[in-house]
Structure formats: structure tokens, C-alpha cells
Coordinates of C-alpha atoms in Angstrom, one line a residue:
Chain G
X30 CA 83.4 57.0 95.4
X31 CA 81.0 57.5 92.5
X32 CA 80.1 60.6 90.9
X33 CA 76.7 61.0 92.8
X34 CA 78.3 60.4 96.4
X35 CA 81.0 62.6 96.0
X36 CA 79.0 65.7 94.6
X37 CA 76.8 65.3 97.5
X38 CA 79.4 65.4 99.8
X39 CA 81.0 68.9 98.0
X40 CA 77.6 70.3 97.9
X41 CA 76.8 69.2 102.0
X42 CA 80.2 70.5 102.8
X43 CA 79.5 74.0 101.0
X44 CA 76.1 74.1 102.8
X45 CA 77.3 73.0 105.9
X46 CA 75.2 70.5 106.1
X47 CA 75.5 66.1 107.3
X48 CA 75.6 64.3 103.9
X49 CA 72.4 62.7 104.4
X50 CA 70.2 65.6 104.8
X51 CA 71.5 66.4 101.0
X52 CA 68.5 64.8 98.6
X53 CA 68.8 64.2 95.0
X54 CA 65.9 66.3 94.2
X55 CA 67.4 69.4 96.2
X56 CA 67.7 72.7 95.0
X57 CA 70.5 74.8 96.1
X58 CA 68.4 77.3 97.2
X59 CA 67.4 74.7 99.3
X60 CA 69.8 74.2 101.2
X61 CA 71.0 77.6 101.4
X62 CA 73.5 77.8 99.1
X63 CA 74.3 81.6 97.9
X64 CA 75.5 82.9 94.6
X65 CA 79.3 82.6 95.6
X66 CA 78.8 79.7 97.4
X67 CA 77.8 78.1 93.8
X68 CA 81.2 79.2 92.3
X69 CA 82.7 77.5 95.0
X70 CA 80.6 74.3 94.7
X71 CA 81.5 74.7 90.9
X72 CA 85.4 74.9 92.0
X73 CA 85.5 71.8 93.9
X74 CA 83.4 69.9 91.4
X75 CA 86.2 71.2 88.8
X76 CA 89.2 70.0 90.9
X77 CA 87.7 66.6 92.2
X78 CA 86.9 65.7 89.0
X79 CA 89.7 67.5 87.1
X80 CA 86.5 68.6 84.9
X81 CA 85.9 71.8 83.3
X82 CA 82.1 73.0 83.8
X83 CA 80.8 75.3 81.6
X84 CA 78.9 77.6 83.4
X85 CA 78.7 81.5 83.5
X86 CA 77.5 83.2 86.8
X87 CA 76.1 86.1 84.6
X88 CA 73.2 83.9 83.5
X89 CA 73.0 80.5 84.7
X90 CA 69.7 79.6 82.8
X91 CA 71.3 80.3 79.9
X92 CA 74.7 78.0 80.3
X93 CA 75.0 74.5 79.3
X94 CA 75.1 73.0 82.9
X95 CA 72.3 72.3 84.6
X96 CA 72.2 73.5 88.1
X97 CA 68.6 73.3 88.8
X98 CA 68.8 70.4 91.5
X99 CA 71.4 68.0 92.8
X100 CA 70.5 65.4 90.6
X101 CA 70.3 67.7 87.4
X102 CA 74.4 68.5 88.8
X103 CA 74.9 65.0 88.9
X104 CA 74.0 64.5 86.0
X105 CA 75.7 66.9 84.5
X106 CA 79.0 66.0 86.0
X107 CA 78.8 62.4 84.8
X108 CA 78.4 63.8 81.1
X109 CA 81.3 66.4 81.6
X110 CA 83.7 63.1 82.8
X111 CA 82.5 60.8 80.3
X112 CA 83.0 63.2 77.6
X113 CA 86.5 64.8 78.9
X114 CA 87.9 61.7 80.2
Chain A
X30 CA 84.2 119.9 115.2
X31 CA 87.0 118.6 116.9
X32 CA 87.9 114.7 116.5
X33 CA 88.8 112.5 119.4
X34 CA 90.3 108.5 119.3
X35 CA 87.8 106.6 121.2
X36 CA 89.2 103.1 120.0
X37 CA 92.4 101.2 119.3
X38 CA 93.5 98.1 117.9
X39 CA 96.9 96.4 116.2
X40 CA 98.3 93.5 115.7
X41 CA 101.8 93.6 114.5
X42 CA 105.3 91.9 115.3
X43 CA 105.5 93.4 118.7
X44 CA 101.9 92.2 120.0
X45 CA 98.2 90.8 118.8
X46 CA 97.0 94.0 121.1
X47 CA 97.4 97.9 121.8
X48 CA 98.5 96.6 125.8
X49 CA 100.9 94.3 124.3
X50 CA 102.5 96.4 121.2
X51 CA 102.8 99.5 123.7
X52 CA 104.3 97.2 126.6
X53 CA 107.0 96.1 124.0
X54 CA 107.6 100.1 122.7
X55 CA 108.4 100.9 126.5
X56 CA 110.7 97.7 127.2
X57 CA 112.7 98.6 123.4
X58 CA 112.0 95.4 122.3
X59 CA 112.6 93.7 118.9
X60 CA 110.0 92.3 117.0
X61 CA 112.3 91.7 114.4
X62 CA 113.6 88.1 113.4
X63 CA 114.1 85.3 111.4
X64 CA 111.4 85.2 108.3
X65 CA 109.1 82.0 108.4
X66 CA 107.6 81.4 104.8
X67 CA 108.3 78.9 102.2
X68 CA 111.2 79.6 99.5
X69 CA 112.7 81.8 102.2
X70 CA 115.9 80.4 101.9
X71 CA 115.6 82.1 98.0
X72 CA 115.9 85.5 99.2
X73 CA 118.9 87.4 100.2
X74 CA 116.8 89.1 102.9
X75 CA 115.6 86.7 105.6
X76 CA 114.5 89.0 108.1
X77 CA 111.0 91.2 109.0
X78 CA 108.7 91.9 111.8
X79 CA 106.2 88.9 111.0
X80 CA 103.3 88.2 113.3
X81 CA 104.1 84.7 115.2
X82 CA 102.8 81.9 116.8
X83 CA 99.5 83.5 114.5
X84 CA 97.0 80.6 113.6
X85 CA 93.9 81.9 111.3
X86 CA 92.0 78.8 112.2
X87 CA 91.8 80.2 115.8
X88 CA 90.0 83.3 114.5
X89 CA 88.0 83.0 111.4
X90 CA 86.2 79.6 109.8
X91 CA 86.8 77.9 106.7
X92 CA 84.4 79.9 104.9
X93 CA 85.8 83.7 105.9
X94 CA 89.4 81.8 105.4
X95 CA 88.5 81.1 101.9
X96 CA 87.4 84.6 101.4
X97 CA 90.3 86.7 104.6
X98 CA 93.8 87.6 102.8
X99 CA 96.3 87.8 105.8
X100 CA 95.7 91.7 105.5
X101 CA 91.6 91.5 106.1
X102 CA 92.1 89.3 108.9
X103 CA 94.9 91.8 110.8
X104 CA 92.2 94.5 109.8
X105 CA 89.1 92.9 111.7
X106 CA 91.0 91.6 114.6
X107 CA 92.6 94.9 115.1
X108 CA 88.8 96.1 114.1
X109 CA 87.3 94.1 116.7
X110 CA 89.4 95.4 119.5
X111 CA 89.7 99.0 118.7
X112 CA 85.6 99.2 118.5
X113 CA 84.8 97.2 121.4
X114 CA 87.2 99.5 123.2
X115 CA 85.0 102.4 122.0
X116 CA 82.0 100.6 123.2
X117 CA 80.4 101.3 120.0
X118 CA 77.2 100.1 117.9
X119 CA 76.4 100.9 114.8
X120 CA 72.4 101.2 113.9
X121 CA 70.4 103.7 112.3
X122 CA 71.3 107.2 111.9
X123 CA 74.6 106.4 113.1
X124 CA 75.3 103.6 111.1
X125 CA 73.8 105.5 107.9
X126 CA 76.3 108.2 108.3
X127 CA 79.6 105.9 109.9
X128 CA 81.8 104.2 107.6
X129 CA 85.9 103.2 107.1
X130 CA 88.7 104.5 105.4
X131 CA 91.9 102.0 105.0
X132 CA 95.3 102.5 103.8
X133 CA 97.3 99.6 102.5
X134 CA 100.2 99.7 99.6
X135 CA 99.5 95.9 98.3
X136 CA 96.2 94.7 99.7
X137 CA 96.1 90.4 99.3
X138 CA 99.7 90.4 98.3
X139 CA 99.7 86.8 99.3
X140 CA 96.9 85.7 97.5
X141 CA 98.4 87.2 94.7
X142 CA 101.3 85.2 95.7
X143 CA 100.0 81.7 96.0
X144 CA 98.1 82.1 92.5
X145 CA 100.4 83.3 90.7
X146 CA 102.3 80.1 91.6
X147 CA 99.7 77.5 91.2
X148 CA 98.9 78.8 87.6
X149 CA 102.6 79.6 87.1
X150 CA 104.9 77.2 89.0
X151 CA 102.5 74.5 89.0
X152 CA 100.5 74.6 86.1
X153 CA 97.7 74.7 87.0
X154 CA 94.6 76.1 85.0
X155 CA 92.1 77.0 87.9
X156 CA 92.4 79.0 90.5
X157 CA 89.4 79.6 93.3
X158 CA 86.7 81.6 92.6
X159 CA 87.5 84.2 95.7
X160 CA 90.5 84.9 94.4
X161 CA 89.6 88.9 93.4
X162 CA 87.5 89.8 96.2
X163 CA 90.2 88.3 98.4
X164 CA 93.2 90.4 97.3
X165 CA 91.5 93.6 96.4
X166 CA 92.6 96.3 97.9
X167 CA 89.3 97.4 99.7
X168 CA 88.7 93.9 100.4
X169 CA 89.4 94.9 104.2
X170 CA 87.2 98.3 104.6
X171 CA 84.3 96.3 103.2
X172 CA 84.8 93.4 105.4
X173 CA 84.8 95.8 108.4
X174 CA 81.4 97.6 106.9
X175 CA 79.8 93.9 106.7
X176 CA 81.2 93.4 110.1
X177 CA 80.0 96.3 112.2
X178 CA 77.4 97.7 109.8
X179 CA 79.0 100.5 108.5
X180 CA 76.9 102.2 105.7
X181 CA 78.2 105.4 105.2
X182 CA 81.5 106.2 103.2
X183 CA 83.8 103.4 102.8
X184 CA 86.8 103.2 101.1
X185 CA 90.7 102.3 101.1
X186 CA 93.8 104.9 100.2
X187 CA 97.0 103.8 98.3
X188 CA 100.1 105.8 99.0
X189 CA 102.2 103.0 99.5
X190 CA 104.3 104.2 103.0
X191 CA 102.1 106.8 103.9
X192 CA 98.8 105.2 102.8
X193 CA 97.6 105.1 106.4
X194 CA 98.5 108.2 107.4
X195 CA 96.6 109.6 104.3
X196 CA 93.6 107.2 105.5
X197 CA 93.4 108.8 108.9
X198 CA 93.6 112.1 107.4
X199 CA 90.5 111.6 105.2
X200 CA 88.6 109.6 108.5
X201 CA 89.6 113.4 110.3
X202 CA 88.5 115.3 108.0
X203 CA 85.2 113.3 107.4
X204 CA 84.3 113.7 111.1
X205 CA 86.0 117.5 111.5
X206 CA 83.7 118.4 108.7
X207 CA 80.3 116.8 110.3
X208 CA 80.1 114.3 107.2
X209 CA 80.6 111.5 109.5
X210 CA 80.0 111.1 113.7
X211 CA 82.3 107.8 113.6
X212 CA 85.0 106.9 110.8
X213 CA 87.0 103.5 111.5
X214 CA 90.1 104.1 109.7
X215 CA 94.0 102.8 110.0
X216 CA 95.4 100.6 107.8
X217 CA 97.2 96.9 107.1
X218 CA 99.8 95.3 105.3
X219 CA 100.9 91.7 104.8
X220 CA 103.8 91.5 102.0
X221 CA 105.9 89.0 103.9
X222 CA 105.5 86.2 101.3
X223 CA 108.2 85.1 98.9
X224 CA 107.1 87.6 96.0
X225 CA 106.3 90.6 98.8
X226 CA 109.6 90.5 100.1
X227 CA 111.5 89.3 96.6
X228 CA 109.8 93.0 95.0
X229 CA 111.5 94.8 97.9
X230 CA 114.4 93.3 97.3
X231 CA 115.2 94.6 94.1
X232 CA 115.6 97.9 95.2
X233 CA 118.7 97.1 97.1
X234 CA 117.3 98.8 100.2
X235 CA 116.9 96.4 102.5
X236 CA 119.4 95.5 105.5
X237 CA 120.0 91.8 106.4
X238 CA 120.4 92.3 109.9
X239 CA 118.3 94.8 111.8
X240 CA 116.5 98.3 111.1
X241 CA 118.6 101.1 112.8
X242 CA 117.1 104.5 112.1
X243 CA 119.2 107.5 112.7
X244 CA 122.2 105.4 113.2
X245 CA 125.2 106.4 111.4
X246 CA 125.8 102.6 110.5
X247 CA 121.9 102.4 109.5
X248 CA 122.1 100.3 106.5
X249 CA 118.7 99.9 105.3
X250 CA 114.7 99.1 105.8
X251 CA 113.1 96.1 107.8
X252 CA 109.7 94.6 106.3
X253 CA 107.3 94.1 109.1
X254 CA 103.2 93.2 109.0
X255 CA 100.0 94.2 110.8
X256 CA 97.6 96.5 111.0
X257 CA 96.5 99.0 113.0
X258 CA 92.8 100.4 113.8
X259 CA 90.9 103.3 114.9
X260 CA 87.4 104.6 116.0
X261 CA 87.6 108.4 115.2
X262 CA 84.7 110.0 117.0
X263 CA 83.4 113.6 116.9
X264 CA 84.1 114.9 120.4
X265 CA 80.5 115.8 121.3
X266 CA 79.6 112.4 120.4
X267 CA 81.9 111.0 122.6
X268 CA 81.5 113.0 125.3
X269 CA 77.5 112.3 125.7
X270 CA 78.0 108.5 125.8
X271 CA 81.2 109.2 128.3
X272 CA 83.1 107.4 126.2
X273 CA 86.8 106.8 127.2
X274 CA 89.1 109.5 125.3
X275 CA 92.3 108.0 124.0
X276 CA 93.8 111.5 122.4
X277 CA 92.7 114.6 120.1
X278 CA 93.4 114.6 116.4
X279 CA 93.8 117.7 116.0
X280 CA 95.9 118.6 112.1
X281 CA 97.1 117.1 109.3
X282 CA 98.5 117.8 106.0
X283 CA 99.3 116.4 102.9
X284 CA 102.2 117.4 99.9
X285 CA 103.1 115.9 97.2
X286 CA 107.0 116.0 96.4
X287 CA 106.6 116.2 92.3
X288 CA 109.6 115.4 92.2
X289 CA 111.1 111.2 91.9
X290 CA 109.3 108.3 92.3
X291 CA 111.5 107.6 95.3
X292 CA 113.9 109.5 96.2
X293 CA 112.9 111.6 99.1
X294 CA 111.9 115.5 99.0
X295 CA 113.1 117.5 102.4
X296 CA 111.0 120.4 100.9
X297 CA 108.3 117.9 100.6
X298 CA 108.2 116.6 104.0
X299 CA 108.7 119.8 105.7
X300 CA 105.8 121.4 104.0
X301 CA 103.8 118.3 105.1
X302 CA 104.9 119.1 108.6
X303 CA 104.6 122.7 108.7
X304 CA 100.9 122.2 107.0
X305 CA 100.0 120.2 109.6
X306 CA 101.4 122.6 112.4
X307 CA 99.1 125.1 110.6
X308 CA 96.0 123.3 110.3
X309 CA 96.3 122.7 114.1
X310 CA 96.8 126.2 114.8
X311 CA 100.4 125.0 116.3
X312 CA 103.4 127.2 115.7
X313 CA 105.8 124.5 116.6
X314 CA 106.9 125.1 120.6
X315 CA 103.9 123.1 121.8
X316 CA 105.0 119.6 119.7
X317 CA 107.1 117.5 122.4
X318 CA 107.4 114.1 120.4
X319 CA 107.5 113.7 116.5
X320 CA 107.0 109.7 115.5
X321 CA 109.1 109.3 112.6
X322 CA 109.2 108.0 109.4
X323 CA 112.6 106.8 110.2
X324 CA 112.8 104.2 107.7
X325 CA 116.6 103.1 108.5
X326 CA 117.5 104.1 105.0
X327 CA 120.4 106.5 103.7
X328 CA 117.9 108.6 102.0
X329 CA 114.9 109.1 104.5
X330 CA 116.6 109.2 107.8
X331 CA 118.9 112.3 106.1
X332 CA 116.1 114.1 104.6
X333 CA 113.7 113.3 107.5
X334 CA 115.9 115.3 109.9
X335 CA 116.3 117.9 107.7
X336 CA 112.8 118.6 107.3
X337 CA 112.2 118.3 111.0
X338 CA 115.2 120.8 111.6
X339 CA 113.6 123.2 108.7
X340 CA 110.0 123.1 109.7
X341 CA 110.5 123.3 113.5
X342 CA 113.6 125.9 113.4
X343 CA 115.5 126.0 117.1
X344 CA 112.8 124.0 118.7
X345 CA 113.9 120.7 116.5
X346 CA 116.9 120.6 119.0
X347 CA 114.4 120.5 121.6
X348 CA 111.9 117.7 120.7
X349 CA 112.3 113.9 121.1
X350 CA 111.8 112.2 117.6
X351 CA 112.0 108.6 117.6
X352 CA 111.5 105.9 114.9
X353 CA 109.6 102.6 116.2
X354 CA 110.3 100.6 112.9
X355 CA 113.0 99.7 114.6
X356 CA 111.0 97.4 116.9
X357 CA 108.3 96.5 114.3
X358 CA 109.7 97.1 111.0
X359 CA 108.3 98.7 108.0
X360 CA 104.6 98.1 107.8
X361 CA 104.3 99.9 104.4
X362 CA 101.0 101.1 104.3
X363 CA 99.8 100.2 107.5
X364 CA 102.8 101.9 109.5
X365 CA 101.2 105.2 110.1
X366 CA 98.5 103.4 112.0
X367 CA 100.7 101.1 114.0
X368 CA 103.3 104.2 114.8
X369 CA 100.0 106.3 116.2
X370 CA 99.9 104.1 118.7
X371 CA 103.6 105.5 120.3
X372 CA 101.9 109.2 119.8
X373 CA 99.2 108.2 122.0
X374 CA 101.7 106.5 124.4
X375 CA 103.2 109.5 124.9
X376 CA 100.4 111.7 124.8
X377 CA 98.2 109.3 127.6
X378 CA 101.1 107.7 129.2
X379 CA 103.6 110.1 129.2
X380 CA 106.2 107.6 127.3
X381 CA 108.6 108.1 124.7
X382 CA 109.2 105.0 122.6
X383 CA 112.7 104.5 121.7
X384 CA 114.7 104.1 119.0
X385 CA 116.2 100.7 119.0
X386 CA 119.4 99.4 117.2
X387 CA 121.1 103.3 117.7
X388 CA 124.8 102.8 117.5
X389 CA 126.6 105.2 116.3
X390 CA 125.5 109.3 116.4
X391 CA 125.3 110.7 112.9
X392 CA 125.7 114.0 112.2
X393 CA 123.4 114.3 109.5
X394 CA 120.6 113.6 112.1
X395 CA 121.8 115.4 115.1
X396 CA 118.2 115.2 116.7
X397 CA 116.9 113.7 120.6
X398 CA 115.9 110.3 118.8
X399 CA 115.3 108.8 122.0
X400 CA 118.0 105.9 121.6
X401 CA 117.3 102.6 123.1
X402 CA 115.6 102.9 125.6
X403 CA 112.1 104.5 126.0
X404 CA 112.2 107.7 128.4
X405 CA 109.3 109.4 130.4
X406 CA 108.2 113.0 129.4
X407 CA 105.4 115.4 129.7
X408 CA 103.8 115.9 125.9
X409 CA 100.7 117.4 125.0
X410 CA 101.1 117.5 121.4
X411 CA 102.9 114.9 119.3
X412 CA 103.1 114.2 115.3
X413 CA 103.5 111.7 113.2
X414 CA 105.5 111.4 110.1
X415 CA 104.8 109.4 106.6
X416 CA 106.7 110.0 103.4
X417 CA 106.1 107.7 100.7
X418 CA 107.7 106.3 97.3
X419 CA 106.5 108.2 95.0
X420 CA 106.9 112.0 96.9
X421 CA 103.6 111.6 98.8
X422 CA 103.2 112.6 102.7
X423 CA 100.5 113.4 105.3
X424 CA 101.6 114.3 109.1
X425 CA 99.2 113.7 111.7
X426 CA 99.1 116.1 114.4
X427 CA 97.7 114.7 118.0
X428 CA 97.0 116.4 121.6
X429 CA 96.6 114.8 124.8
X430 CA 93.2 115.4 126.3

């Protein structure tokens, strides 16, 4: 599974939502997904990509990772592999 | 005002219900057995009253799992059935002044637990991000709040043994004093993981084979879990919506020993009880049945009936005093609430619950400890016992209604 598929299918899980009601130009506001609900999303993305993702809660606009929509998370994680594998 | 129980719930080693916990208090029987957890076979003590055949998938989804300790979810299904017993909502006025006071000693001592040995044991260098609002202490009073909304004074006691009691105290006073009309309050405890019990263990109080209070071969403490729950109500209150009355809290008291972090104070616990007597306007006659702390140790069962014989004078030869830990074990903070339940048994029902696993009479607690098997009595006012590690106690006083 690449990159792309699986975040969609952490982030659909966290929203409970089917996969493919999860579009690349989603917000997580969107699709209903709450401050803690990011963490978590943040969690899984860690541990099924054995990644660390910089990103502080306090001020998300302010931290390196780019959480403004599903593909700018996408994105994001395929950087963070590429540059810590 | 006066302050009336209008709601009950538990789950504990004896029953996932007040029916079921006070149908096993009146049969005597054990809820104590073999301990289920993994790395058990580490620990010298392999025994506890442990909630069984208990699956959180059949209660809670993946999302309140992720975010429920074992001790929240004992606290909101006990929650759940002690309110809807009270018939209870919570809106407006009521709801702005109504909140929950909690007693536990460890709060998510399993998720504590299971970190600690994925960042420890397995390396790891990530935990989950609900790991601090899971094991927080007040994670349980503020899941009940969210649960029933609760808005008005919240907030979870510490006094390890007697952290319930101490809970229920405060609810009391908060509705006595016209603070509150409604206070949930009890308390919960879940230590029986492989670190809870391991911590116990080091104190060398712990028997291997059953909890026998009073007992002259007594030879130590049972762990057990649970949680038990409460809708204190101001009588008034209760009595305009008809609500069913389960008993009058009607005293309490609390000491402090000042004294050892754990060894127990008979001056301590007597003034407790004698405090509470007063506060209820009791002289000591009118108190039929005295729950006990009745730990099973050396130390407490001693002192314990040495207090009793000090604050009650002649009428402690009277009284029937009886220790249900033997049938659910030690519920550390949440015991109080669990043992209130035998004080309203006898207060409603008119049944004593026993005092399992009695052996052999000792003479340093020559007191009616009900032995074995539960009895039937007329009681219209009982009392319940806590005395905790570190020389802190609060005695409950209840009357039948």
C-alpha cells in the first residue's frame, strides 16, 4: 500500500468514515475530525510509518507539517519517509 | 438539609450490579480467586477480587476505549446504573448546580502500566496521545460530568483506602450545605495489573490465600477492583419527584492520625467514629451495624476493634461489625463506596453481611463480626469505616428511612 492509500485509510478510520468518501483535497475539519482526534491521526501516521512528525498542537500554523488538507498530509508524510528512511 | 441515597451502582468481584453484589453479601460468597493478567506468574501474590468474564468492547467503542482506563469504565457503568435508578436528568438549574466527587488511590494505574512497558520493556519511543487524560486521576468524575451533564463542582479525592469514604463525605456536605441538590460521588480502583499488584507487594502485607478479617489466623490484605456509585440527593428534592429512597446520610467525620505513614492510629479511628456519631447527633446506642475497615491485616483489624470498643463503650459488645473485603477484597480507594452498599443492605433489607473466611476467634477483636454467614437484624442506623495509609479516616454514618 502506498503512502497516499494508507493515510487515507488512518484518516477515514479516525473519522469514521468509508475510504472513499476521504478526498485528497479534504480538510479535517471536513470530515469532522477534532483537535484530539488529530493527535491521534498524527499517532497512527507515526507508527505505520515508523516516522516522526514534527508537529506541535500548541500552534499548528506554525509547525513544519502541513496539515491543511489530506493531500498537503500526504505530502508531507512522503517527505518525512524519504528523508528518515 | 438532610441528604438521602436515591441511586446505586457497582461493579466489583462479587457482581456487574447493586442486585448481584448484595445477593452475593447475603449468600457469603467469595469473589476472590485466581489473578488473570499477563506476567502474573512474576508475582508471589496471585490472588484478588478481579472483575470476570468483563469485555470493554461490550460497553464502550473504540474511540471511548482509547480514551476509558479500566477505572473510568467501572465509574460510568456503575454511573449509569446508580442514576437511572434515581430517575434523574440533569438540565438547567439543576444541572448548573449538580456535579461529582470521586475517590480513587491510583486512578489509570494500568495505563500507567502498559506505557511504562512499551517505552521501557519494549523500547519503544511513542506512546498514544491519550495517555494523560486516560490515567489522570479525575479522568472518571469528568467523564461522568460529560456523560450526564454535570456542571457544577467536580472533582476527585486521594486518600488512598479511605479516598471514597472522604468523597462521599464532601458530596454530603455539598448537598447538607445547599451548595449542591444532586452530588454523584463514590469511587473506583483498578490496580490489578502486574505493577498495581507488584507495588503492593513490597509491603509484605499481602496474604496468598484468602482475606480473613478478624480471624486470629488472618494473615493479610486481598486486592480487589470496582467501583461503586451514588446519587446523593437533598431530601426535599427527592421527595417532590417521589423519588425511591435508598437510606439517610446522616454524619460523617474525618481525622487525621499525624502520626506514621501506615501504621494504624486507634486514637485516630476512634475520633473519626466518635466525630461522626456527633455530627449525627448519635450517642452511640442507636448504631446496630458498623461496616468495617477490616482489612485482614495484623495491624488494622487489632486497632480497628479497639477503636470500635473505645468510641462505642459497652454498646461495642452489642453491635454487629462485619468486614465484606472478605468477599470482594480491598478496593483501595473505591472500598468505601462498594462496602456502603452492605450499610444500605442492612439498613433497607434488614441483612447483615458476613464476614467470610472467620476461623479462629481472636481475642484482640472480641466483637459480633457476623462470621460466615450473613444474619437478619433490625438496624436503623449503621456506619461505615475507612482508615487509610497515611493516618487519614472519614466514617460515614447512615439511617434507614
Amino acid at each position: 500500500m502506498n503512502v497516499k492509500d494508507r493515510i487515507i485509510e488512518i484518516i477515514a478510520e479516525q473519522a469514521v468514515l468509508e475510504v472513499s468518501d476521504v478526498s485528497m483535497s479534504n480538510t479535517l475539519e471536513d470530515l469532522g475530525i477534532d483537535s484530539l482526534g488529530l493527535v491521534e491521526s498524527i499517532f497512527a501516521i507515526e507508527e505505520a510509518f515508523d516516522i516522526q512528525v514534527p508537529f506541535n498542537a500548541n500552534d499548528p500554523s506554525e509547525s513544519e507539517f502541513d496539515i491543511s488538507s489530506v493531500a498537503s498530509i500526504v505530502s508531507a508524510v512522503e517527505a518525512l519517509v524519504k528523508a528518515q528512511s | 438539609m438532610r441528604v438521602v441515597i436515591t441511586g446505586a451502582g457497582t461493579i466489583n468481584s462479587l457482581g456487574k450490579s447493586v442486585a448481584q453484589t448484595m445477593e452475593a453479601m447475603r449468600e457469603g460468597r467469595c469473589g476472590i480467586g485466581d489473578l488473570e493478567f499477563r506476567d502474573v506468574e512474576r508475582l508471589s501474590t496471585r490472588i484478588g477480587g478481579q472483575v470476570k468474564e468483563y469485555n470493554a468492547e461490550d460497553h464502550f467503542n473504540r474511540q471511548q476505549i482509547s480514551l476509558y482506563d479500566r477505572f473510568t469504565q467501572f465509574t460510568l457503568l456503575a454511573a449509569d446504573e446508580a442514576i437511572k435508578q434515581s430517575g434523574l436528568t440533569f438540565a438547567g438549574e439543576l444541572a448548573a448546580k449538580s456535579g461529582v466527587v470521586l475517590g480513587t488511590a491510583g486512578g489509570g494505574v494500568s495505563t500507567w502500566d502498559d506505557n511504562y512497558r512499551s517505552v521501557y520493556e519494549d523500547g519503544k519511543n511513542r506512546v498514544h496521545p491519550f495517555v494523560v487524560p486516560k490515567l489522570m486521576n479525575n479522568a472518571a468524575a469528568s467523564h461522568v460530568s460529560m456523560a450526564y451533564n454535570l456542571k457544577g463542582p467536580s472533582f476527585t479525592v486521594s486518600t488512598a483506602c479511605a479516598s471514597s469514604n472522604h468523597a462521599m463525605s464532601q458530596a454530603f456536605q455539598m448537598v447538607r450545605t445547599g451548595m449542591s441538590p444532586v452530588m454523584i460521588t463514590g469511587g473506583s480502583e483498578s490496580m490489578l495489573c502486574f505493577g498495581g499488584v507488584k507495588a503492593w507487594e513490597g509491603l509484605r502485607v499481602m496474604s496468598r490465600d484468602a482475606c480473613r478479617p478478624f480471624s486470629a489466623n488472618r494473615n493479610g490484605m486481598v486486592q480487589g477492583e470496582g467501583a461503586g456509585l451514588y446519587v446523593f440527593e437533598e431530601y426535599e428534592h427527592a421527595r417532590a419527584r417521589s423519588a425511591e429512597i435508598l437510606a439517610e446520610v446522616i454524619g460523617f467525620a474525618m481525622t487525621s492520625d499525624a502520626s506514621d505513614i501506615v501504621m494504624p492510629s486507634k486514637q485516630g479511628a476512634a475520633r473519626a467514629i466518635k466525630g461522626a456519631l456527633n455530627d449525627a447527633g448519635l450517642n452511640g446506642p442507636e448504631v446496630g451495624y458498623v461496616n468495617a475497615h477490616g482489612t485482614g491485616t495484623s495491624a488494622n483489624d487489632r486497632t480497628e476493634c479497639a477503636a470500635v470498643a473505645d468510641a462505642f463503650g459497652a454498646h461495642a459488645d452489642k453491635l454487629m461489625l462485619s468486614s465484606t473485603k472478605s468477599m470482594h477484597g480491598h478496593l483501595i480507594g473505591a472500598t468505601g463506596a462498594v462496602e456502603l452498599l452492605a450499610c444500605i443492605m442492612a439498613l433497607r433489607d434488614g441483612i447483615i453481611a458476613p464476614t467470610i473466611g472467620y476461623e479462629e476467634p481472636d481475642p484482640d477483636c472480641a466483637l459480633d463480626v457476623v462470621p460466615n454467614e450473613a444474619r437478619e437484624a433490625k438496624v436503623d442506623v449503621a456506619i461505615s469505616n475507612a482508615f487509610a495509609f497515611g493516618g487519614l479516616n472519614a466514617v460515614l454514618a447512615l439511617k434507614k428511612i
